[in-house]
Amino acid sequence: MRVRFPWSRKRSLPLLHVTESGTGPTVVLIHGIASSTTTFTNVIPLLVPDHRVVAVDLLGFGASPSPAAATYTVEEHVEYLERTLEAHGVGECILVGHSLGSLIGARYAATHRDVARGLVMVSPPVYLPPESFGDPVERTAMGLYLRAYEFLRRNKRFTIRNAALLARLSPIKDVLEVNERNWRAFTLSLQHAIETQSAVSDIAEVQAPVQLVYGTLDPFLMPGGLRIVEQMRHVSVHRVAGGDHVIRRRMARVVATAVASVAAREFRAR
């Protein structure tokens, strides 16, 4: 099944910023919130020898446009992604999404089954409404996550200042950017695509193989949500011991291995 947006509207959408490198089967890289293609600094060199790598700056982030009327829902992120990939001649591909990008990748793969040959979800914040958790500890933890995100959205100066501090400590330069330019994209993406999401049902709808990669020390993951996804039959799991939310070199190697696993499976199927 493929959801197609009205052509008249799609033609009017500005394209997202894209960087391309390499040749071979196509891999599309989708970064997370408040970031850019810089997210995949350690991944791209590992993929380029065998793949065409298409790295996309999401709507409102990096060098991509920030339309005044954008609402930054998952649906809208997917709409702009579809328009951009079609304009760049991207057909069948493996999707690799990090954090928010993994949620967008899941929706894209679920609604574009004819082109999504595999999905690699890296550090996915799979969240559910607090009341859906039977365990009171997990229910409380989920509520705390949501309240923390609401606090970040409502306290602009605090969030921008502390994001800048975290960015200076990051091992990858410019991997985290929250500023005046992307503030609206940041807060609305957080509210409409992370706090409110349908990732579990989207992943269940994906017909291609799904590879789940995450660090055991990632502070943004919700174990209860991950547990549901890990039990799905088409999902394979790669846990990176000691890894956090950033794709450092060790996690990058695991991501590249996951992509190779999907590509090999596709080759065998043909």
PDB file of C-alpha atoms in Angstrom:
ATOM      1  CA  MET A   1       0.000   0.000   0.000  1.00  0.00           C
ATOM      2  CA  ARG A   2       1.252   3.465  -0.803  1.00  0.00           C
ATOM      3  CA  VAL A   3      -0.273   6.714   0.387  1.00  0.00           C
ATOM      4  CA  ARG A   4       0.102   9.407  -2.243  1.00  0.00           C
ATOM      5  CA  PHE A   5      -0.426  13.041  -1.413  1.00  0.00           C
ATOM      6  CA  PRO A   6      -2.358  15.281  -3.831  1.00  0.00           C
ATOM      7  CA  TRP A   7      -0.056  16.001  -6.770  1.00  0.00           C
ATOM      8  CA  SER A   8      -1.092  19.656  -7.008  1.00  0.00           C
ATOM      9  CA  ARG A   9      -0.027  20.228  -3.399  1.00  0.00           C
ATOM     10  CA  LYS A  10       3.072  18.083  -3.623  1.00  0.00           C
ATOM     11  CA  ARG A  11       4.390  19.996  -6.633  1.00  0.00           C
ATOM     12  CA  SER A  12       4.213  23.224  -4.637  1.00  0.00           C
ATOM     13  CA  LEU A  13       6.294  21.948  -1.735  1.00  0.00           C
ATOM     14  CA  PRO A  14       9.905  23.166  -1.528  1.00  0.00           C
ATOM     15  CA  LEU A  15      12.490  20.410  -1.603  1.00  0.00           C
ATOM     16  CA  LEU A  16      14.413  19.366   1.470  1.00  0.00           C
ATOM     17  CA  HIS A  17      18.187  19.740   1.429  1.00  0.00           C
ATOM     18  CA  VAL A  18      19.954  16.562   0.330  1.00  0.00           C
ATOM     19  CA  THR A  19      23.555  15.409   0.090  1.00  0.00           C
ATOM     20  CA  GLU A  20      24.440  12.410  -2.063  1.00  0.00           C
ATOM     21  CA  SER A  21      27.491  10.205  -2.344  1.00  0.00           C
ATOM     22  CA  GLY A  22      28.438   6.764  -3.594  1.00  0.00           C
ATOM     23  CA  THR A  23      26.808   4.388  -6.075  1.00  0.00           C
ATOM     24  CA  GLY A  24      24.865   1.171  -5.729  1.00  0.00           C
ATOM     25  CA  PRO A  25      21.642   0.285  -3.896  1.00  0.00           C
ATOM     26  CA  THR A  26      20.154   3.397  -2.323  1.00  0.00           C
ATOM     27  CA  VAL A  27      20.227   4.088   1.397  1.00  0.00           C
ATOM     28  CA  VAL A  28      18.247   7.085   2.670  1.00  0.00           C
ATOM     29  CA  LEU A  29      19.445   8.652   5.944  1.00  0.00           C
ATOM     30  CA  ILE A  30      16.926  10.559   8.104  1.00  0.00           C
ATOM     31  CA  HIS A  31      18.304  12.403  11.134  1.00  0.00           C
ATOM     32  CA  GLY A  32      16.620  13.180  14.445  1.00  0.00           C
ATOM     33  CA  ILE A  33      15.173  16.290  16.041  1.00  0.00           C
ATOM     34  CA  ALA A  34      17.371  19.412  16.339  1.00  0.00           C
ATOM     35  CA  SER A  35      20.040  17.909  14.109  1.00  0.00           C
ATOM     36  CA  SER A  36      20.978  17.490  10.448  1.00  0.00           C
ATOM     37  CA  THR A  37      22.825  15.078   8.186  1.00  0.00           C
ATOM     38  CA  THR A  38      25.749  15.632  10.583  1.00  0.00           C
ATOM     39  CA  THR A  39      24.089  12.911  12.678  1.00  0.00           C
ATOM     40  CA  PHE A  40      25.506  10.348  10.258  1.00  0.00           C
ATOM     41  CA  THR A  41      29.096  11.629  10.176  1.00  0.00           C
ATOM     42  CA  ASN A  42      30.404   8.232  11.293  1.00  0.00           C
ATOM     43  CA  VAL A  43      27.951   6.182   9.217  1.00  0.00           C
ATOM     44  CA  ILE A  44      28.293   7.631   5.713  1.00  0.00           C
ATOM     45  CA  PRO A  45      31.945   6.584   5.125  1.00  0.00           C
ATOM     46  CA  LEU A  46      31.008   3.002   5.983  1.00  0.00           C
ATOM     47  CA  LEU A  47      28.120   2.913   3.490  1.00  0.00           C
ATOM     48  CA  VAL A  48      29.542   4.852   0.533  1.00  0.00           C
ATOM     49  CA  PRO A  49      31.786   2.064  -0.859  1.00  0.00           C
ATOM     50  CA  ASP A  50      28.755  -0.122  -1.659  1.00  0.00           C
ATOM     51  CA  HIS A  51      25.730   2.177  -1.719  1.00  0.00           C
ATOM     52  CA  ARG A  52      24.241   5.359  -3.073  1.00  0.00           C
ATOM     53  CA  VAL A  53      23.778   7.326   0.140  1.00  0.00           C
ATOM     54  CA  VAL A  54      21.085  10.013   0.183  1.00  0.00           C
ATOM     55  CA  ALA A  55      21.169  12.042   3.414  1.00  0.00           C
ATOM     56  CA  VAL A  56      18.237  14.371   4.030  1.00  0.00           C
ATOM     57  CA  ASP A  57      17.872  17.430   6.256  1.00  0.00           C
ATOM     58  CA  LEU A  58      14.362  17.256   7.717  1.00  0.00           C
ATOM     59  CA  LEU A  59      11.838  20.043   7.319  1.00  0.00           C
ATOM     60  CA  GLY A  60      12.888  23.006   9.472  1.00  0.00           C
ATOM     61  CA  PHE A  61      16.342  21.644  10.278  1.00  0.00           C
ATOM     62  CA  GLY A  62      19.825  21.890   8.808  1.00  0.00           C
ATOM     63  CA  ALA A  63      19.731  23.574   5.405  1.00  0.00           C
ATOM     64  CA  SER A  64      16.127  22.625   4.655  1.00  0.00           C
ATOM     65  CA  PRO A  65      13.299  25.166   4.398  1.00  0.00           C
ATOM     66  CA  SER A  66      11.063  26.185   7.307  1.00  0.00           C
ATOM     67  CA  PRO A  67       7.646  27.026   5.832  1.00  0.00           C
ATOM     68  CA  ALA A  68       5.663  29.480   7.950  1.00  0.00           C
ATOM     69  CA  ALA A  69       2.557  27.288   7.850  1.00  0.00           C
ATOM     70  CA  ALA A  70       4.306  23.996   8.668  1.00  0.00           C
ATOM     71  CA  THR A  71       2.885  21.998  11.576  1.00  0.00           C
ATOM     72  CA  TYR A  72       5.685  19.379  11.733  1.00  0.00           C
ATOM     73  CA  THR A  73       3.538  16.300  12.163  1.00  0.00           C
ATOM     74  CA  VAL A  74       4.901  12.903  11.106  1.00  0.00           C
ATOM     75  CA  GLU A  75       2.527  13.053   8.145  1.00  0.00           C
ATOM     76  CA  GLU A  76       3.958  16.378   7.018  1.00  0.00           C
ATOM     77  CA  HIS A  77       7.558  15.246   7.458  1.00  0.00           C
ATOM     78  CA  VAL A  78       6.737  12.193   5.313  1.00  0.00           C
ATOM     79  CA  GLU A  79       5.037  14.342   2.677  1.00  0.00           C
ATOM     80  CA  TYR A  80       8.137  16.525   2.243  1.00  0.00           C
ATOM     81  CA  LEU A  81      10.387  13.458   2.291  1.00  0.00           C
ATOM     82  CA  GLU A  82       8.339  11.796  -0.443  1.00  0.00           C
ATOM     83  CA  ARG A  83       8.416  14.916  -2.616  1.00  0.00           C
ATOM     84  CA  THR A  84      12.185  15.268  -2.186  1.00  0.00           C
ATOM     85  CA  LEU A  85      13.063  11.623  -2.816  1.00  0.00           C
ATOM     86  CA  GLU A  86      10.923  11.518  -5.958  1.00  0.00           C
ATOM     87  CA  ALA A  87      12.606  14.706  -7.223  1.00  0.00           C
ATOM     88  CA  HIS A  88      16.004  13.047  -6.725  1.00  0.00           C
ATOM     89  CA  GLY A  89      14.942   9.899  -8.521  1.00  0.00           C
ATOM     90  CA  VAL A  90      14.987   7.687  -5.443  1.00  0.00           C
ATOM     91  CA  GLY A  91      12.963   4.525  -5.926  1.00  0.00           C
ATOM     92  CA  GLU A  92      13.598   1.350  -3.980  1.00  0.00           C
ATOM     93  CA  CYS A  93      15.722   2.063  -0.934  1.00  0.00           C
ATOM     94  CA  ILE A  94      16.718   1.103   2.579  1.00  0.00           C
ATOM     95  CA  LEU A  95      15.691   3.710   5.132  1.00  0.00           C
ATOM     96  CA  VAL A  96      17.911   4.523   8.102  1.00  0.00           C
ATOM     97  CA  GLY A  97      16.373   6.819  10.694  1.00  0.00           C
ATOM     98  CA  HIS A  98      17.860   8.143  13.917  1.00  0.00           C
ATOM     99  CA  SER A  99      15.624   9.141  16.852  1.00  0.00           C
ATOM    100  CA  LEU A 100      12.774  11.245  15.378  1.00  0.00           C
ATOM    101  CA  GLY A 101      14.034  10.160  11.957  1.00  0.00           C
ATOM    102  CA  SER A 102      13.336   6.541  12.869  1.00  0.00           C
ATOM    103  CA  LEU A 103       9.677   7.406  13.582  1.00  0.00           C
ATOM    104  CA  ILE A 104       9.408   9.220  10.253  1.00  0.00           C
ATOM    105  CA  GLY A 105      11.155   6.313   8.533  1.00  0.00           C
ATOM    106  CA  ALA A 106       8.679   3.869  10.082  1.00  0.00           C
ATOM    107  CA  ARG A 107       5.700   5.845   8.773  1.00  0.00           C
ATOM    108  CA  TYR A 108       7.327   6.171   5.346  1.00  0.00           C
ATOM    109  CA  ALA A 109       8.089   2.449   5.176  1.00  0.00           C
ATOM    110  CA  ALA A 110       4.553   1.572   6.308  1.00  0.00           C
ATOM    111  CA  THR A 111       2.934   3.763   3.656  1.00  0.00           C
ATOM    112  CA  HIS A 112       5.443   3.249   0.822  1.00  0.00           C
ATOM    113  CA  ARG A 113       5.754  -0.513   0.781  1.00  0.00           C
ATOM    114  CA  ASP A 114       6.610  -0.617  -2.918  1.00  0.00           C
ATOM    115  CA  VAL A 115       9.875   1.273  -2.396  1.00  0.00           C
ATOM    116  CA  ALA A 116      10.911   0.592   1.218  1.00  0.00           C
ATOM    117  CA  ARG A 117      13.107  -2.510   1.038  1.00  0.00           C
ATOM    118  CA  GLY A 118      14.172  -2.306   4.675  1.00  0.00           C
ATOM    119  CA  LEU A 119      14.154  -0.053   7.714  1.00  0.00           C
ATOM    120  CA  VAL A 120      16.962   0.504  10.217  1.00  0.00           C
ATOM    121  CA  MET A 121      15.732   2.331  13.328  1.00  0.00           C
ATOM    122  CA  VAL A 122      18.543   3.822  15.407  1.00  0.00           C
ATOM    123  CA  SER A 123      17.863   5.027  18.963  1.00  0.00           C
ATOM    124  CA  PRO A 124      14.082   5.136  18.416  1.00  0.00           C
ATOM    125  CA  PRO A 125      12.021   6.971  21.082  1.00  0.00           C
ATOM    126  CA  VAL A 126       9.054   4.589  20.943  1.00  0.00           C
ATOM    127  CA  TYR A 127       6.544   6.133  23.344  1.00  0.00           C
ATOM    128  CA  LEU A 128       3.020   5.172  24.371  1.00  0.00           C
ATOM    129  CA  PRO A 129       0.423   6.997  26.478  1.00  0.00           C
ATOM    130  CA  PRO A 130       1.319   6.521  30.180  1.00  0.00           C
ATOM    131  CA  GLU A 131      -2.011   4.811  30.900  1.00  0.00           C
ATOM    132  CA  SER A 132      -1.158   2.040  28.424  1.00  0.00           C
ATOM    133  CA  PHE A 133       1.575   0.695  30.731  1.00  0.00           C
ATOM    134  CA  GLY A 134       0.517  -1.862  33.311  1.00  0.00           C
ATOM    135  CA  ASP A 135       3.737  -1.511  35.278  1.00  0.00           C
ATOM    136  CA  PRO A 136       3.365   1.535  37.587  1.00  0.00           C
ATOM    137  CA  VAL A 137       7.113   2.283  37.351  1.00  0.00           C
ATOM    138  CA  GLU A 138       6.991   2.433  33.546  1.00  0.00           C
ATOM    139  CA  ARG A 139       3.737   4.400  33.666  1.00  0.00           C
ATOM    140  CA  THR A 140       5.367   6.986  35.933  1.00  0.00           C
ATOM    141  CA  ALA A 141       8.535   7.099  33.831  1.00  0.00           C
ATOM    142  CA  MET A 142       6.558   7.745  30.653  1.00  0.00           C
ATOM    143  CA  GLY A 143       4.663  10.551  32.352  1.00  0.00           C
ATOM    144  CA  LEU A 144       7.937  12.116  33.465  1.00  0.00           C
ATOM    145  CA  TYR A 145       9.342  12.004  29.926  1.00  0.00           C
ATOM    146  CA  LEU A 146       6.285  13.805  28.573  1.00  0.00           C
ATOM    147  CA  ARG A 147       6.346  16.439  31.307  1.00  0.00           C
ATOM    148  CA  ALA A 148      10.054  17.041  30.685  1.00  0.00           C
ATOM    149  CA  TYR A 149       9.435  17.558  26.979  1.00  0.00           C
ATOM    150  CA  GLU A 150       6.588  19.946  27.731  1.00  0.00           C
ATOM    151  CA  PHE A 151       8.935  21.898  30.012  1.00  0.00           C
ATOM    152  CA  LEU A 152      11.501  22.167  27.216  1.00  0.00           C
ATOM    153  CA  ARG A 153       8.874  23.456  24.800  1.00  0.00           C
ATOM    154  CA  ARG A 154       7.619  26.077  27.261  1.00  0.00           C
ATOM    155  CA  ASN A 155      11.033  27.384  28.356  1.00  0.00           C
ATOM    156  CA  LYS A 156      12.800  28.635  25.277  1.00  0.00           C
ATOM    157  CA  ARG A 157      15.802  30.358  26.846  1.00  0.00           C
ATOM    158  CA  PHE A 158      16.525  27.410  29.149  1.00  0.00           C
ATOM    159  CA  THR A 159      16.295  24.902  26.289  1.00  0.00           C
ATOM    160  CA  ILE A 160      18.453  26.835  23.831  1.00  0.00           C
ATOM    161  CA  ARG A 161      21.098  27.548  26.473  1.00  0.00           C
ATOM    162  CA  ASN A 162      21.343  23.945  27.653  1.00  0.00           C
ATOM    163  CA  ALA A 163      21.251  22.540  24.127  1.00  0.00           C
ATOM    164  CA  ALA A 164      24.275  24.697  23.309  1.00  0.00           C
ATOM    165  CA  LEU A 165      26.072  23.293  26.347  1.00  0.00           C
ATOM    166  CA  LEU A 166      25.309  19.702  25.330  1.00  0.00           C
ATOM    167  CA  ALA A 167      26.412  20.458  21.770  1.00  0.00           C
ATOM    168  CA  ARG A 168      29.834  21.587  23.010  1.00  0.00           C
ATOM    169  CA  LEU A 169      30.220  18.288  24.868  1.00  0.00           C
ATOM    170  CA  SER A 170      29.145  16.140  21.919  1.00  0.00           C
ATOM    171  CA  PRO A 171      31.761  14.044  20.099  1.00  0.00           C
ATOM    172  CA  ILE A 172      30.268  15.128  16.747  1.00  0.00           C
ATOM    173  CA  LYS A 173      30.446  18.820  15.873  1.00  0.00           C
ATOM    174  CA  ASP A 174      27.066  20.531  15.250  1.00  0.00           C
ATOM    175  CA  VAL A 175      25.106  17.310  15.846  1.00  0.00           C
ATOM    176  CA  LEU A 176      22.698  19.193  18.139  1.00  0.00           C
ATOM    177  CA  GLU A 177      21.303  22.609  17.246  1.00  0.00           C
ATOM    178  CA  VAL A 178      18.405  24.345  18.970  1.00  0.00           C
ATOM    179  CA  ASN A 179      18.303  28.007  18.055  1.00  0.00           C
ATOM    180  CA  GLU A 180      16.017  30.844  17.021  1.00  0.00           C
ATOM    181  CA  ARG A 181      15.839  29.623  13.441  1.00  0.00           C
ATOM    182  CA  ASN A 182      14.674  26.095  14.187  1.00  0.00           C
ATOM    183  CA  TRP A 183      12.819  26.732  17.455  1.00  0.00           C
ATOM    184  CA  ARG A 184       9.378  26.366  15.900  1.00  0.00           C
ATOM    185  CA  ALA A 185      10.408  23.207  14.023  1.00  0.00           C
ATOM    186  CA  PHE A 186      11.909  21.824  17.225  1.00  0.00           C
ATOM    187  CA  THR A 187       8.935  22.459  19.507  1.00  0.00           C
ATOM    188  CA  LEU A 188       6.266  21.371  17.020  1.00  0.00           C
ATOM    189  CA  SER A 189       8.168  18.246  15.927  1.00  0.00           C
ATOM    190  CA  LEU A 190       8.631  17.364  19.575  1.00  0.00           C
ATOM    191  CA  GLN A 191       4.947  17.870  20.336  1.00  0.00           C
ATOM    192  CA  HIS A 192       3.389  16.474  17.156  1.00  0.00           C
ATOM    193  CA  ALA A 193       5.793  13.708  16.152  1.00  0.00           C
ATOM    194  CA  ILE A 194       7.463  12.451  19.344  1.00  0.00           C
ATOM    195  CA  GLU A 195       5.161  13.154  22.286  1.00  0.00           C
ATOM    196  CA  THR A 196       2.187  12.186  20.116  1.00  0.00           C
ATOM    197  CA  GLN A 197       3.079   9.282  17.849  1.00  0.00           C
ATOM    198  CA  SER A 198       1.916   6.017  16.336  1.00  0.00           C
ATOM    199  CA  ALA A 199       5.300   4.322  15.973  1.00  0.00           C
ATOM    200  CA  VAL A 200       4.205   0.920  17.295  1.00  0.00           C
ATOM    201  CA  SER A 201       1.347   0.598  14.805  1.00  0.00           C
ATOM    202  CA  ASP A 202       3.516   2.014  11.999  1.00  0.00           C
ATOM    203  CA  ILE A 203       6.261  -0.547  12.624  1.00  0.00           C
ATOM    204  CA  ALA A 204       3.676  -3.322  12.727  1.00  0.00           C
ATOM    205  CA  GLU A 205       2.500  -2.227   9.261  1.00  0.00           C
ATOM    206  CA  VAL A 206       5.982  -2.325   7.718  1.00  0.00           C
ATOM    207  CA  GLN A 207       6.338  -5.353   5.462  1.00  0.00           C
ATOM    208  CA  ALA A 208      10.082  -5.033   4.907  1.00  0.00           C
ATOM    209  CA  PRO A 209      12.616  -6.281   7.482  1.00  0.00           C
ATOM    210  CA  VAL A 210      13.215  -3.915  10.392  1.00  0.00           C
ATOM    211  CA  GLN A 211      16.553  -3.656  12.201  1.00  0.00           C
ATOM    212  CA  LEU A 212      16.511  -2.012  15.639  1.00  0.00           C
ATOM    213  CA  VAL A 213      19.801  -0.476  16.872  1.00  0.00           C
ATOM    214  CA  TYR A 214      20.185   1.259  20.215  1.00  0.00           C
ATOM    215  CA  GLY A 215      22.665   1.876  23.006  1.00  0.00           C
ATOM    216  CA  THR A 216      22.107   0.346  26.405  1.00  0.00           C
ATOM    217  CA  LEU A 217      22.771   3.713  28.087  1.00  0.00           C
ATOM    218  CA  ASP A 218      20.491   5.811  25.889  1.00  0.00           C
ATOM    219  CA  PRO A 219      18.560   8.128  28.249  1.00  0.00           C
ATOM    220  CA  PHE A 220      15.781   8.872  25.734  1.00  0.00           C
ATOM    221  CA  LEU A 221      14.536   5.320  25.263  1.00  0.00           C
ATOM    222  CA  MET A 222      11.453   3.880  26.911  1.00  0.00           C
ATOM    223  CA  PRO A 223      12.001   0.158  27.646  1.00  0.00           C
ATOM    224  CA  GLY A 224       8.269  -0.632  27.618  1.00  0.00           C
ATOM    225  CA  GLY A 225       7.819   0.709  24.101  1.00  0.00           C
ATOM    226  CA  LEU A 226      10.958  -0.995  22.823  1.00  0.00           C
ATOM    227  CA  ARG A 227       9.847  -4.302  24.309  1.00  0.00           C
ATOM    228  CA  ILE A 228       6.675  -4.276  22.220  1.00  0.00           C
ATOM    229  CA  VAL A 229       8.627  -3.606  19.021  1.00  0.00           C
ATOM    230  CA  GLU A 230      11.279  -6.220  19.798  1.00  0.00           C
ATOM    231  CA  GLN A 231       8.608  -8.907  19.974  1.00  0.00           C
ATOM    232  CA  MET A 232       7.460  -8.316  16.380  1.00  0.00           C
ATOM    233  CA  ARG A 233       8.478 -11.145  14.075  1.00  0.00           C
ATOM    234  CA  HIS A 234       9.999  -8.959  11.346  1.00  0.00           C
ATOM    235  CA  VAL A 235      12.204  -7.018  13.787  1.00  0.00           C
ATOM    236  CA  SER A 236      15.852  -7.843  14.550  1.00  0.00           C
ATOM    237  CA  VAL A 237      17.577  -6.202  17.514  1.00  0.00           C
ATOM    238  CA  HIS A 238      21.157  -4.925  17.897  1.00  0.00           C
ATOM    239  CA  ARG A 239      22.051  -3.599  21.359  1.00  0.00           C
ATOM    240  CA  VAL A 240      25.255  -1.578  21.631  1.00  0.00           C
ATOM    241  CA  ALA A 241      26.702  -2.065  25.112  1.00  0.00           C
ATOM    242  CA  GLY A 242      27.550   1.280  26.702  1.00  0.00           C
ATOM    243  CA  GLY A 243      26.159   3.225  23.752  1.00  0.00           C
ATOM    244  CA  ASP A 244      24.149   6.411  24.244  1.00  0.00           C
ATOM    245  CA  HIS A 245      21.887   8.417  21.904  1.00  0.00           C
ATOM    246  CA  VAL A 246      24.655   9.700  19.614  1.00  0.00           C
ATOM    247  CA  ILE A 247      25.877   7.544  16.711  1.00  0.00           C
ATOM    248  CA  ARG A 248      29.486   7.200  17.746  1.00  0.00           C
ATOM    249  CA  ARG A 249      31.941   5.084  15.760  1.00  0.00           C
ATOM    250  CA  ARG A 250      31.056   1.783  17.433  1.00  0.00           C
ATOM    251  CA  MET A 251      27.329   2.273  16.905  1.00  0.00           C
ATOM    252  CA  ALA A 252      28.012   3.416  13.329  1.00  0.00           C
ATOM    253  CA  ARG A 253      29.621   0.048  12.608  1.00  0.00           C
ATOM    254  CA  VAL A 254      26.533  -1.716  13.955  1.00  0.00           C
ATOM    255  CA  VAL A 255      24.293   0.465  11.791  1.00  0.00           C
ATOM    256  CA  ALA A 256      26.374  -0.379   8.714  1.00  0.00           C
ATOM    257  CA  THR A 257      26.128  -4.078   9.582  1.00  0.00           C
ATOM    258  CA  ALA A 258      22.340  -3.762   9.905  1.00  0.00           C
ATOM    259  CA  VAL A 259      22.132  -2.106   6.475  1.00  0.00           C
ATOM    260  CA  ALA A 260      24.297  -4.865   4.984  1.00  0.00           C
ATOM    261  CA  SER A 261      22.037  -7.481   6.564  1.00  0.00           C
ATOM    262  CA  VAL A 262      18.954  -5.961   4.945  1.00  0.00           C
ATOM    263  CA  ALA A 263      20.716  -5.620   1.580  1.00  0.00           C
ATOM    264  CA  ALA A 264      21.891  -9.246   1.680  1.00  0.00           C
ATOM    265  CA  ARG A 265      18.389 -10.445   2.474  1.00  0.00           C
ATOM    266  CA  GLU A 266      17.001  -8.479  -0.467  1.00  0.00           C
ATOM    267  CA  PHE A 267      19.656  -9.987  -2.771  1.00  0.00           C
ATOM    268  CA  ARG A 268      18.790 -13.522  -1.636  1.00  0.00           C
ATOM    269  CA  ALA A 269      15.081 -12.864  -2.111  1.00  0.00           C
ATOM    270  CA  ARG A 270      15.692 -11.945  -5.735  1.00  0.00           C
TER     271      ARG A 270
END
